[in-house]
């Protein structure tokens, strides 16, 4: 089979079992969508004070990707135990934020003049 472009198939097939599928909630979502904001009763929900928003932190959305790393890098990340992907993300974020503070673009990317 020949592909001209596009993503390759996953190395491992994803197996989904019937018990893993989410059961329908039974909620009439069309009815819920039809309710106007003014009709919603907020009396049992406490208001969020300024201290809540002062302590709140932004959590960026995660994106699932496939990345090829040298085997010794993966081994090193996994040596500390569970959470190696989180560690890799933290390391990359630290480097990214340091580069941004210096005003640099991503390592290996080209600047506006077209030079690395």
PDB file of C-alpha atoms in Angstrom:
ATOM      1  CA  UNK A   1       0.000   0.000   0.000  1.00  0.00           C
ATOM      2  CA  UNK A   2       1.421   3.402  -0.973  1.00  0.00           C
ATOM      3  CA  UNK A   3       0.532   6.764   0.585  1.00  0.00           C
ATOM      4  CA  UNK A   4       1.539  10.052  -0.976  1.00  0.00           C
ATOM      5  CA  UNK A   5       1.152  12.031   2.232  1.00  0.00           C
ATOM      6  CA  UNK A   6      -0.507  11.968   5.630  1.00  0.00           C
ATOM      7  CA  UNK A   7       0.061  10.330   8.953  1.00  0.00           C
ATOM      8  CA  UNK A   8       1.293   6.789   9.284  1.00  0.00           C
ATOM      9  CA  UNK A   9      -0.704   4.164  11.104  1.00  0.00           C
ATOM     10  CA  UNK A  10      -0.082   3.719  14.805  1.00  0.00           C
ATOM     11  CA  UNK A  11       2.544   1.156  15.690  1.00  0.00           C
ATOM     12  CA  UNK A  12       0.249  -0.451  18.252  1.00  0.00           C
ATOM     13  CA  UNK A  13      -3.456  -0.973  17.598  1.00  0.00           C
ATOM     14  CA  UNK A  14      -5.803   0.684  20.049  1.00  0.00           C
ATOM     15  CA  UNK A  15      -8.072  -1.881  21.661  1.00  0.00           C
ATOM     16  CA  UNK A  16     -11.361  -0.613  23.045  1.00  0.00           C
ATOM     17  CA  UNK A  17     -13.449  -2.936  25.174  1.00  0.00           C
ATOM     18  CA  UNK A  18     -17.191  -2.594  25.519  1.00  0.00           C
ATOM     19  CA  UNK A  19     -16.883  -2.063  29.289  1.00  0.00           C
ATOM     20  CA  UNK A  20     -14.592   0.935  28.632  1.00  0.00           C
ATOM     21  CA  UNK A  21     -17.180   2.765  26.542  1.00  0.00           C
ATOM     22  CA  UNK A  22     -19.071   5.540  28.277  1.00  0.00           C
ATOM     23  CA  UNK A  23     -22.709   4.785  28.990  1.00  0.00           C
ATOM     24  CA  UNK A  24     -25.279   7.367  27.865  1.00  0.00           C
ATOM     25  CA  UNK A  25     -26.133   9.730  30.728  1.00  0.00           C
ATOM     26  CA  UNK A  26     -29.865   9.817  30.049  1.00  0.00           C
ATOM     27  CA  UNK A  27     -29.734  13.626  30.111  1.00  0.00           C
ATOM     28  CA  UNK A  28     -31.862  15.444  27.563  1.00  0.00           C
ATOM     29  CA  UNK A  29     -29.100  17.749  26.302  1.00  0.00           C
ATOM     30  CA  UNK A  30     -31.398  19.559  23.864  1.00  0.00           C
ATOM     31  CA  UNK A  31     -33.584  20.566  26.809  1.00  0.00           C
ATOM     32  CA  UNK A  32     -30.524  21.677  28.794  1.00  0.00           C
ATOM     33  CA  UNK A  33     -29.255  23.739  25.838  1.00  0.00           C
ATOM     34  CA  UNK A  34     -32.657  25.430  25.540  1.00  0.00           C
ATOM     35  CA  UNK A  35     -32.502  26.833  29.104  1.00  0.00           C
ATOM     36  CA  UNK A  36     -31.643  30.546  29.134  1.00  0.00           C
ATOM     37  CA  UNK A  37     -28.961  31.875  31.496  1.00  0.00           C
ATOM     38  CA  UNK A  38     -31.566  33.924  33.387  1.00  0.00           C
ATOM     39  CA  UNK A  39     -33.488  30.731  34.206  1.00  0.00           C
ATOM     40  CA  UNK A  40     -30.561  29.004  35.933  1.00  0.00           C
ATOM     41  CA  UNK A  41     -30.710  28.905  39.754  1.00  0.00           C
ATOM     42  CA  UNK A  42     -27.274  29.735  41.163  1.00  0.00           C
ATOM     43  CA  UNK A  43     -28.428  30.036  44.807  1.00  0.00           C
ATOM     44  CA  UNK A  44     -26.741  26.807  45.923  1.00  0.00           C
ATOM     45  CA  UNK A  45     -23.380  27.697  44.359  1.00  0.00           C
ATOM     46  CA  UNK A  46     -21.039  29.844  46.506  1.00  0.00           C
ATOM     47  CA  UNK A  47     -19.593  32.941  44.863  1.00  0.00           C
ATOM     48  CA  UNK A  48     -15.908  32.899  44.050  1.00  0.00           C
ATOM     49  CA  UNK A  49     -14.076  35.697  45.829  1.00  0.00           C
ATOM     50  CA  UNK A  50     -11.060  37.689  44.683  1.00  0.00           C
ATOM     51  CA  UNK A  51      -8.736  35.394  46.660  1.00  0.00           C
ATOM     52  CA  UNK A  52      -9.828  32.457  44.484  1.00  0.00           C
ATOM     53  CA  UNK A  53      -8.812  34.270  41.303  1.00  0.00           C
ATOM     54  CA  UNK A  54      -5.577  35.578  42.853  1.00  0.00           C
ATOM     55  CA  UNK A  55      -4.511  32.007  43.671  1.00  0.00           C
ATOM     56  CA  UNK A  56      -5.780  30.491  40.410  1.00  0.00           C
ATOM     57  CA  UNK A  57      -3.164  29.251  37.966  1.00  0.00           C
ATOM     58  CA  UNK A  58      -3.428  28.732  34.238  1.00  0.00           C
ATOM     59  CA  UNK A  59      -3.107  25.100  33.169  1.00  0.00           C
ATOM     60  CA  UNK A  60      -2.351  24.880  29.442  1.00  0.00           C
ATOM     61  CA  UNK A  61      -4.190  22.271  27.405  1.00  0.00           C
ATOM     62  CA  UNK A  62      -2.222  19.137  26.637  1.00  0.00           C
ATOM     63  CA  UNK A  63      -1.792  17.842  23.111  1.00  0.00           C
ATOM     64  CA  UNK A  64      -1.081  14.210  22.342  1.00  0.00           C
ATOM     65  CA  UNK A  65       1.856  13.809  19.969  1.00  0.00           C
ATOM     66  CA  UNK A  66       4.310  11.166  18.889  1.00  0.00           C
ATOM     67  CA  UNK A  67       7.951  12.107  19.282  1.00  0.00           C
ATOM     68  CA  UNK A  68      11.104  10.153  18.531  1.00  0.00           C
ATOM     69  CA  UNK A  69      13.752  10.441  21.242  1.00  0.00           C
ATOM     70  CA  UNK A  70      17.164   8.849  21.641  1.00  0.00           C
ATOM     71  CA  UNK A  71      16.853   5.688  23.728  1.00  0.00           C
ATOM     72  CA  UNK A  72      19.284   6.941  26.376  1.00  0.00           C
ATOM     73  CA  UNK A  73      17.154  10.073  26.846  1.00  0.00           C
ATOM     74  CA  UNK A  74      14.025   7.957  27.381  1.00  0.00           C
ATOM     75  CA  UNK A  75      15.916   5.680  29.784  1.00  0.00           C
ATOM     76  CA  UNK A  76      17.129   8.708  31.747  1.00  0.00           C
ATOM     77  CA  UNK A  77      13.606  10.170  31.955  1.00  0.00           C
ATOM     78  CA  UNK A  78      12.143   6.837  33.085  1.00  0.00           C
ATOM     79  CA  UNK A  79      14.853   6.224  35.730  1.00  0.00           C
ATOM     80  CA  UNK A  80      13.080   8.557  38.149  1.00  0.00           C
ATOM     81  CA  UNK A  81       9.939   6.413  37.949  1.00  0.00           C
ATOM     82  CA  UNK A  82       6.374   7.082  36.923  1.00  0.00           C
ATOM     83  CA  UNK A  83       5.650  10.395  35.226  1.00  0.00           C
ATOM     84  CA  UNK A  84       8.437  10.528  32.658  1.00  0.00           C
ATOM     85  CA  UNK A  85       6.233  12.329  30.116  1.00  0.00           C
ATOM     86  CA  UNK A  86       5.401  14.993  32.695  1.00  0.00           C
ATOM     87  CA  UNK A  87       9.135  15.338  33.436  1.00  0.00           C
ATOM     88  CA  UNK A  88       9.927  15.707  29.728  1.00  0.00           C
ATOM     89  CA  UNK A  89       7.212  18.364  29.420  1.00  0.00           C
ATOM     90  CA  UNK A  90       8.580  20.249  32.455  1.00  0.00           C
ATOM     91  CA  UNK A  91      12.120  20.188  31.027  1.00  0.00           C
ATOM     92  CA  UNK A  92      10.925  21.425  27.629  1.00  0.00           C
ATOM     93  CA  UNK A  93       8.789  24.143  29.262  1.00  0.00           C
ATOM     94  CA  UNK A  94      11.779  25.361  31.312  1.00  0.00           C
ATOM     95  CA  UNK A  95      13.929  25.621  28.173  1.00  0.00           C
ATOM     96  CA  UNK A  96      11.097  27.291  26.220  1.00  0.00           C
ATOM     97  CA  UNK A  97      10.487  29.908  28.921  1.00  0.00           C
ATOM     98  CA  UNK A  98      14.223  30.654  29.194  1.00  0.00           C
ATOM     99  CA  UNK A  99      14.447  31.095  25.408  1.00  0.00           C
ATOM    100  CA  UNK A 100      11.418  33.399  25.405  1.00  0.00           C
ATOM    101  CA  UNK A 101      12.916  35.551  28.179  1.00  0.00           C
ATOM    102  CA  UNK A 102      16.029  35.996  26.028  1.00  0.00           C
ATOM    103  CA  UNK A 103      13.822  36.868  23.051  1.00  0.00           C
ATOM    104  CA  UNK A 104      14.948  33.808  21.127  1.00  0.00           C
ATOM    105  CA  UNK A 105      12.781  31.621  18.967  1.00  0.00           C
ATOM    106  CA  UNK A 106      12.606  27.848  19.317  1.00  0.00           C
ATOM    107  CA  UNK A 107      15.962  26.052  19.075  1.00  0.00           C
ATOM    108  CA  UNK A 108      16.710  25.096  15.501  1.00  0.00           C
ATOM    109  CA  UNK A 109      14.004  27.338  14.072  1.00  0.00           C
ATOM    110  CA  UNK A 110      14.726  30.037  11.568  1.00  0.00           C
ATOM    111  CA  UNK A 111      14.472  33.696  12.426  1.00  0.00           C
ATOM    112  CA  UNK A 112      12.849  36.300  10.172  1.00  0.00           C
ATOM    113  CA  UNK A 113      15.930  36.601   7.983  1.00  0.00           C
ATOM    114  CA  UNK A 114      15.755  32.898   7.119  1.00  0.00           C
ATOM    115  CA  UNK A 115      18.979  32.001   8.901  1.00  0.00           C
ATOM    116  CA  UNK A 116      19.135  29.507  11.790  1.00  0.00           C
TER     117      UNK A 116
END
